[in-house]
PDB file of C-alpha atoms in Angstrom:
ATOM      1  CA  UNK A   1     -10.122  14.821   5.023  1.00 87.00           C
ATOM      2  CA  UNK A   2      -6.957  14.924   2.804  1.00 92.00           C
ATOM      3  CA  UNK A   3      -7.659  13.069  -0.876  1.00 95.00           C
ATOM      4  CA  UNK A   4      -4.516  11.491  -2.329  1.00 97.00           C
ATOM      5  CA  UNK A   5      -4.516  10.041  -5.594  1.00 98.00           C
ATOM      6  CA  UNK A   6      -1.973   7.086  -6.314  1.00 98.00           C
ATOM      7  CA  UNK A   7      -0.711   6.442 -10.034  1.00 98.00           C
ATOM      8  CA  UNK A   8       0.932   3.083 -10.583  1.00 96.00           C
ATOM      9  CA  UNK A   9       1.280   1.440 -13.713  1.00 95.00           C
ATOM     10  CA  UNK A  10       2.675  -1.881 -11.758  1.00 94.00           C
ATOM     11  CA  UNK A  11       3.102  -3.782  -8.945  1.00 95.00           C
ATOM     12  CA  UNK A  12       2.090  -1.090  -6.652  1.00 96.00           C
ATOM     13  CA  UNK A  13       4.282  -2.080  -3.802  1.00 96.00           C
ATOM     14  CA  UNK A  14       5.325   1.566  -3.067  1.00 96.00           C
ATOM     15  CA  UNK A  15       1.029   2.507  -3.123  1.00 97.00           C
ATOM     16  CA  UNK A  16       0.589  -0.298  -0.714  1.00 97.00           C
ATOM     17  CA  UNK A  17       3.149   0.847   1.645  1.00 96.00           C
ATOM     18  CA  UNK A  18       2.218   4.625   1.724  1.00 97.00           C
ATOM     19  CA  UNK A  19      -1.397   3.389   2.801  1.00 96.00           C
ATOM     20  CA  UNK A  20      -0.486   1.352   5.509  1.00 94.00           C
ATOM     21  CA  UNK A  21       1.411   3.650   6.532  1.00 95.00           C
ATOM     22  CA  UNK A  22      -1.209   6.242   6.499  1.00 93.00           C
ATOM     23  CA  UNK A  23      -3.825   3.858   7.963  1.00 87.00           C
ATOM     24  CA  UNK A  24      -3.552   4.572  11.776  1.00 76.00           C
ATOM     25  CA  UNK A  25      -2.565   8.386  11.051  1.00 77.00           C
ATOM     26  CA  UNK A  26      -4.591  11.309  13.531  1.00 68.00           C
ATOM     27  CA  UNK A  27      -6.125  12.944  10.273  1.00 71.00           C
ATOM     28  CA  UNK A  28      -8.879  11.254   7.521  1.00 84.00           C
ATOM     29  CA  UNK A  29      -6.769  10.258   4.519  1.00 90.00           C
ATOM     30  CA  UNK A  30      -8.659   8.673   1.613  1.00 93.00           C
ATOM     31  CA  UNK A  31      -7.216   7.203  -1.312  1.00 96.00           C
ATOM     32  CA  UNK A  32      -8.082   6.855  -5.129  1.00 97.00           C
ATOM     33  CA  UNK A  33      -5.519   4.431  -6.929  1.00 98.00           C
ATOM     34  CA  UNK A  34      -5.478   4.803 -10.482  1.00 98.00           C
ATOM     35  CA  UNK A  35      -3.697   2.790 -13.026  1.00 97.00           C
ATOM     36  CA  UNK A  36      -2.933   2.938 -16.577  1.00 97.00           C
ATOM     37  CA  UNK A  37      -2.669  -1.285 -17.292  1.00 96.00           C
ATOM     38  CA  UNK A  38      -5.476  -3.041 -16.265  1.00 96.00           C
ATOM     39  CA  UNK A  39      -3.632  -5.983 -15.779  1.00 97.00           C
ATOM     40  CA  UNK A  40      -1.148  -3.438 -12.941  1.00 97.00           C
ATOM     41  CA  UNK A  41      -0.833  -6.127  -9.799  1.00 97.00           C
ATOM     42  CA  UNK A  42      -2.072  -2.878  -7.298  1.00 98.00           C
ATOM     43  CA  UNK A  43      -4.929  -3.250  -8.815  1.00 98.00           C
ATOM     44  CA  UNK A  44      -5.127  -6.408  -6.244  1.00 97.00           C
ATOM     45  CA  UNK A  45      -3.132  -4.653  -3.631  1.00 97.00           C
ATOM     46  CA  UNK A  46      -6.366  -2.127  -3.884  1.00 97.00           C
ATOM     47  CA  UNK A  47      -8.860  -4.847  -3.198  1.00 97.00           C
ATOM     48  CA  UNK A  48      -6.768  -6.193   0.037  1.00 96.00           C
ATOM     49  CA  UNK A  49      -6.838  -2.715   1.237  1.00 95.00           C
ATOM     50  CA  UNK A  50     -10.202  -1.795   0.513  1.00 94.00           C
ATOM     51  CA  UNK A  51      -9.144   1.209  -1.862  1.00 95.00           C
ATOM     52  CA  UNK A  52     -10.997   2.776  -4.777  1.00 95.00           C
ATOM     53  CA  UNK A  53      -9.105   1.778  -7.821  1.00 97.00           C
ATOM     54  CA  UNK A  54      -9.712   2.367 -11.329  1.00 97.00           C
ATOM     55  CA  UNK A  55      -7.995   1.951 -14.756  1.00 98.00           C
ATOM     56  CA  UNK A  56      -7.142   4.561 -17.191  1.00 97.00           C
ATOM     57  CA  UNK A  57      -6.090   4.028 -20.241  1.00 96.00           C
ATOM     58  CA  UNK A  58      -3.137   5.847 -22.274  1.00 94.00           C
ATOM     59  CA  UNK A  59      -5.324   6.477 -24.799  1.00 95.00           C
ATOM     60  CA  UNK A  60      -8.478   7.206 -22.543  1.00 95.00           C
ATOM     61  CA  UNK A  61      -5.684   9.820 -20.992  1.00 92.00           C
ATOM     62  CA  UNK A  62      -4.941  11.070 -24.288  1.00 92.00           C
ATOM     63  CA  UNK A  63      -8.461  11.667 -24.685  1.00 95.00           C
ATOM     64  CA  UNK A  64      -8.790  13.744 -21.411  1.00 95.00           C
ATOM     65  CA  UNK A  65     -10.264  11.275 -19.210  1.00 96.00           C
ATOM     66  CA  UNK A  66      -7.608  11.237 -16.887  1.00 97.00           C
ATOM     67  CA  UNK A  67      -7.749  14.970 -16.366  1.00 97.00           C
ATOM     68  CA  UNK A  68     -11.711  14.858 -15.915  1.00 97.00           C
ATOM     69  CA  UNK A  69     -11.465  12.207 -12.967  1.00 97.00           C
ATOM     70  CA  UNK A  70      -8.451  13.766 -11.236  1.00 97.00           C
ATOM     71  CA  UNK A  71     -10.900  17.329 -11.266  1.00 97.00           C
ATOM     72  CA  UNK A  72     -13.655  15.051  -9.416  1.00 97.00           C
ATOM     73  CA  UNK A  73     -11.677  13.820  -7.178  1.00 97.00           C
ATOM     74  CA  UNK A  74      -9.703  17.289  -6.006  1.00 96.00           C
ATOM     75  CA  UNK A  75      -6.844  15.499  -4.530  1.00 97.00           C
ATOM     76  CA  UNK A  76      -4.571  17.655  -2.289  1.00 96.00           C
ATOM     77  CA  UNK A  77      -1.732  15.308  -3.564  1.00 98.00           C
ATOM     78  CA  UNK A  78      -1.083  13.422  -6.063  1.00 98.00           C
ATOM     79  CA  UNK A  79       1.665  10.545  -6.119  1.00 98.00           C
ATOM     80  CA  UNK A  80       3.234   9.233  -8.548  1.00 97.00           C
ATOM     81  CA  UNK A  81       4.071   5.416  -7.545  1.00 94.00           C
ATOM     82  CA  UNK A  82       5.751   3.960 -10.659  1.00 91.00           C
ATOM     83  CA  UNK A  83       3.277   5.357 -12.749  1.00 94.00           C
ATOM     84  CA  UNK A  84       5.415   5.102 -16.273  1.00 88.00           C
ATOM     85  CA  UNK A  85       3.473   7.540 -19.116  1.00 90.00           C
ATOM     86  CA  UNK A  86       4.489  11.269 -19.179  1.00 89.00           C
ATOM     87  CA  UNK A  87       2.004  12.897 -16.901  1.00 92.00           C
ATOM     88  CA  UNK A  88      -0.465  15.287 -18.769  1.00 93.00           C
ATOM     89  CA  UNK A  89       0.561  18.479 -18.919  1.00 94.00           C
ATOM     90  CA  UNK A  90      -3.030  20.260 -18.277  1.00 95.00           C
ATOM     91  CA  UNK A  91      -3.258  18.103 -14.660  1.00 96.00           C
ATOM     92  CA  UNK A  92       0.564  19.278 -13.890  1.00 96.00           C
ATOM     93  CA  UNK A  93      -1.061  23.296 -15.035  1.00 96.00           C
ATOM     94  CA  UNK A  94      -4.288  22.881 -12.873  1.00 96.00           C
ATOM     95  CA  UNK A  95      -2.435  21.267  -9.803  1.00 96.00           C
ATOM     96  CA  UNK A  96       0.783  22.780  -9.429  1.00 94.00           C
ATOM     97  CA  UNK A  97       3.373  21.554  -6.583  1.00 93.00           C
ATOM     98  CA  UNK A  98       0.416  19.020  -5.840  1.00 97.00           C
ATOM     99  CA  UNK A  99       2.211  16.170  -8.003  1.00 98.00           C
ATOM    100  CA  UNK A 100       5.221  14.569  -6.620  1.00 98.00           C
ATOM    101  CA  UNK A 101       7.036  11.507  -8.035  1.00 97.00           C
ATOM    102  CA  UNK A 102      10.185   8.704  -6.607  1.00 96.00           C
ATOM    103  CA  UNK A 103      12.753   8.411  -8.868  1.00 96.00           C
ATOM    104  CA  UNK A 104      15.256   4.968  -7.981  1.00 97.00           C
ATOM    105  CA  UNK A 105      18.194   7.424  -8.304  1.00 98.00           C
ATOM    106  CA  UNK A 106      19.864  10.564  -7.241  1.00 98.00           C
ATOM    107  CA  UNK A 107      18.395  12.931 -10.378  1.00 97.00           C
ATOM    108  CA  UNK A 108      19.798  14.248 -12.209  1.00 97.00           C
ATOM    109  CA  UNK A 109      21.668  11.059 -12.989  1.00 96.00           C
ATOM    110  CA  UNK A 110      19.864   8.392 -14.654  1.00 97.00           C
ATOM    111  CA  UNK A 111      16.755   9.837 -15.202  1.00 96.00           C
ATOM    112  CA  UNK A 112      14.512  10.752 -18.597  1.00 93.00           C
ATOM    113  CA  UNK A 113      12.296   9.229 -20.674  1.00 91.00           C
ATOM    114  CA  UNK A 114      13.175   4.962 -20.531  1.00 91.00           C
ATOM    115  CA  UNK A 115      14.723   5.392 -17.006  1.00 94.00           C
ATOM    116  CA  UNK A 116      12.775   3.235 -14.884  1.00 92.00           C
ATOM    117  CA  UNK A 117      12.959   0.162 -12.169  1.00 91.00           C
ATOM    118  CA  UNK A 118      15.958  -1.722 -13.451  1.00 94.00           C
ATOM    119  CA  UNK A 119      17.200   0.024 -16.302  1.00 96.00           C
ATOM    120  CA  UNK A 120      18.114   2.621 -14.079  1.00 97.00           C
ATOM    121  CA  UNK A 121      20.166  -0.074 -11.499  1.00 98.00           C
ATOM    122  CA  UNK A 122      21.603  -1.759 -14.184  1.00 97.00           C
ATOM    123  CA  UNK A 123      22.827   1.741 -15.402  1.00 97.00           C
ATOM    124  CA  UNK A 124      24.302   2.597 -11.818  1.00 98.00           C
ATOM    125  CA  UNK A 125      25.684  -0.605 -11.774  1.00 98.00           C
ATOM    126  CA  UNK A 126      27.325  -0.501 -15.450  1.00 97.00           C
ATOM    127  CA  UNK A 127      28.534   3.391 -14.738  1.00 97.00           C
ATOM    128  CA  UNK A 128      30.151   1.986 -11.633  1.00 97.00           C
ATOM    129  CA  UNK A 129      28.447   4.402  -9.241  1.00 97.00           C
ATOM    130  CA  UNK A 130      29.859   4.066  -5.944  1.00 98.00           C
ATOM    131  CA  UNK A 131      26.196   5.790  -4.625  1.00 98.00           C
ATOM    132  CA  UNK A 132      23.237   5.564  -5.660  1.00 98.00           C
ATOM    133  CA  UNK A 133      19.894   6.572  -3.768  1.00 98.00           C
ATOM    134  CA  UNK A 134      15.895   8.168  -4.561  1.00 98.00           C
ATOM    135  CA  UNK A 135      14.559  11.512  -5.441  1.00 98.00           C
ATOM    136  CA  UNK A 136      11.426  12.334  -4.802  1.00 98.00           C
ATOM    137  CA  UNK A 137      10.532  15.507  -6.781  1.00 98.00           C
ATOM    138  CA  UNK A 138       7.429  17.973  -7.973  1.00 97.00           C
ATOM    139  CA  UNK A 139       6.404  16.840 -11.439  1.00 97.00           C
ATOM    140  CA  UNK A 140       6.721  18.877 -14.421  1.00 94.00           C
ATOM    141  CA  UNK A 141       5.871  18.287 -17.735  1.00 91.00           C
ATOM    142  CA  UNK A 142       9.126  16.323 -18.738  1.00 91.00           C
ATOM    143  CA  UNK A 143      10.365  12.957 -17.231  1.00 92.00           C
ATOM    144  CA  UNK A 144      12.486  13.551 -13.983  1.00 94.00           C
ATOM    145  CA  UNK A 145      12.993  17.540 -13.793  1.00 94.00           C
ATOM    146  CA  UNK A 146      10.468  19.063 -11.730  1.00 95.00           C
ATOM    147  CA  UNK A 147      11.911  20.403  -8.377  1.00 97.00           C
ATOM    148  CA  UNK A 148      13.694  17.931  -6.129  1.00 98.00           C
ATOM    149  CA  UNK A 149      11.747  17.772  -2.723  1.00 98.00           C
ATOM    150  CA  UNK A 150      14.009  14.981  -1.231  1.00 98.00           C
ATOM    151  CA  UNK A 151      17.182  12.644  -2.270  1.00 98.00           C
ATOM    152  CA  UNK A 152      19.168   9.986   0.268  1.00 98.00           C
ATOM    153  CA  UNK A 153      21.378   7.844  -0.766  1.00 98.00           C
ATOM    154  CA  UNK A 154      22.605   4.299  -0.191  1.00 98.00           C
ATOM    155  CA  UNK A 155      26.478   3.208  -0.819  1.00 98.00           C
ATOM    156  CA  UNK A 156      27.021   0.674  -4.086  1.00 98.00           C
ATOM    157  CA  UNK A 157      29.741  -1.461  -3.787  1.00 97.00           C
ATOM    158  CA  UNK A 158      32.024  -3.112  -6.271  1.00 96.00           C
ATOM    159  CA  UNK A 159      30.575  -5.833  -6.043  1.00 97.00           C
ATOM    160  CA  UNK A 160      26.702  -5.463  -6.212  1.00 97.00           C
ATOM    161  CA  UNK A 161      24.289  -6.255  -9.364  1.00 97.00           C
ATOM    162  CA  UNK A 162      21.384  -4.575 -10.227  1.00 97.00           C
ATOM    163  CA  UNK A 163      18.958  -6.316  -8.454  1.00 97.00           C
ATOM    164  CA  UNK A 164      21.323  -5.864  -4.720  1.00 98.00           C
ATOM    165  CA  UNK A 165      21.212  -2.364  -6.051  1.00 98.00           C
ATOM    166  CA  UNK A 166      17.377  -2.176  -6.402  1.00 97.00           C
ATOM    167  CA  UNK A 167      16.635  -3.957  -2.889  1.00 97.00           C
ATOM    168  CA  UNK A 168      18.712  -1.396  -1.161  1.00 98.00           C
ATOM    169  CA  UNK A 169      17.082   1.736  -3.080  1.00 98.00           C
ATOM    170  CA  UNK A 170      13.571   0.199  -2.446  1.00 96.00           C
ATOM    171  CA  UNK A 171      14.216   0.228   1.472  1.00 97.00           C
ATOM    172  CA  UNK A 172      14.992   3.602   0.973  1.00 98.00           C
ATOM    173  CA  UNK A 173      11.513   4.206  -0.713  1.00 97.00           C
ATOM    174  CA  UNK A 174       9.772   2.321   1.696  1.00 97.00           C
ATOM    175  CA  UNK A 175      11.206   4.299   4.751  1.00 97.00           C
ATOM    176  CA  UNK A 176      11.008   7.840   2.837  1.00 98.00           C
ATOM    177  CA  UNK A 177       8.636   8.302   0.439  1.00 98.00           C
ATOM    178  CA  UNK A 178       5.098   7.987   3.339  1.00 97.00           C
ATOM    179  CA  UNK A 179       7.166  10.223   5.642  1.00 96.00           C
ATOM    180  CA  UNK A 180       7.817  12.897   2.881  1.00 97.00           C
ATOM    181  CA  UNK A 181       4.083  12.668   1.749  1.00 97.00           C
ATOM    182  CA  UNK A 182       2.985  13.353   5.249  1.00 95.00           C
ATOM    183  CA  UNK A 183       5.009  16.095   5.475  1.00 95.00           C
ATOM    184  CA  UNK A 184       3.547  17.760   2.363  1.00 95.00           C
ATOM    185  CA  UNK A 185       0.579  17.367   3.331  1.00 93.00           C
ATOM    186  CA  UNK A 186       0.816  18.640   6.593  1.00 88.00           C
ATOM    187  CA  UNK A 187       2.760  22.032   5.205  1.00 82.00           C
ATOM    188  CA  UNK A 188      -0.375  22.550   2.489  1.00 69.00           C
TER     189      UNK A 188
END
């Protein structure tokens, strides 16, 4: 059995999609969503799909609670899903390459602390990027520059505004991000 923990802090869309896509897999995947707004929307995805979720704080993580529950758990991966605080740096210490992370662009560009969901398209957009794409990456204990695992891009034309831009890159997560998961997990 492979334990993967999923950090959101929103809509979840991106946690929902790497469980169904994990749902008629060979090998015993469980899952463990946590979330850091207890108001997140995959906290509801979590009830449809019958997965453990829970909700920790930012200050509850400042206070180490966030490390504590990850230890329980043990994951063999952890994913972050949109999950939007600066991951702890004593989880990134005790789990190293086991924390990966999407990023809606092709990092370095447009990545750092702020860069997130549609600041980041509007910024492609404004900086009239002809490409744009996702990186999914090993965490580290700043925003956006751990190790790149994986980037593909998508074409921006002339003519497209943020939210075109978004749709295309969130294709791109949809089709990429389970496939790369599975194949990290099947390497470790």
């Amino acid at each position: 059995m492979k334990n993967i923990v999923l950090m959101a802090s929103g809509s979840g869309s991106n946690a929902e999609n790497i469980i169904t896509y994990f749902k008629d897999k060979e090998y015993n995947y469980q899952f463990y969503i946590i979330t850091n707004k207890k108001e997140a929307f995959v906290l509801e995805r979590a009830k449809k799909l019958n997965v453990s979720a829970e909700v920790i704080t930012k200050k509850q993580n400042d206070e180490g609670i966030l490390y504590e529950r990850i230890k329980e758990i043990n994951p063999d991966l952890i994913v972050l899903a949109g999950y939007l605080l600066l991951f702890p740096a004593e989880i990134i210490q005790h789990f190293p390459n086991k924390i990966i992370n999407i990023h809606p662009a092709l990092l370095p560009k447009f990545g750092g602390k702020g860069m997130y969901g549609n600041f980041v398209h509007e910024a492609v957009v404004t900086n009239k990027e002809i490409e744009t794409g996702i990186t999914i990456h090993y965490v580290s204990d700043k925003y956006d520059e751990g190790a790149t695992i994986f980037q593909v891009k998508t074409t921006v034309s002339k003519t497209d505004t943020a939210e075109e831009v978004a749709q295309k890159v969130h294709q791109l997560e949809y089709e990429h991000f389970p496939k790369v998961i599975e194949q990290i997990l099947q390497d470790k």
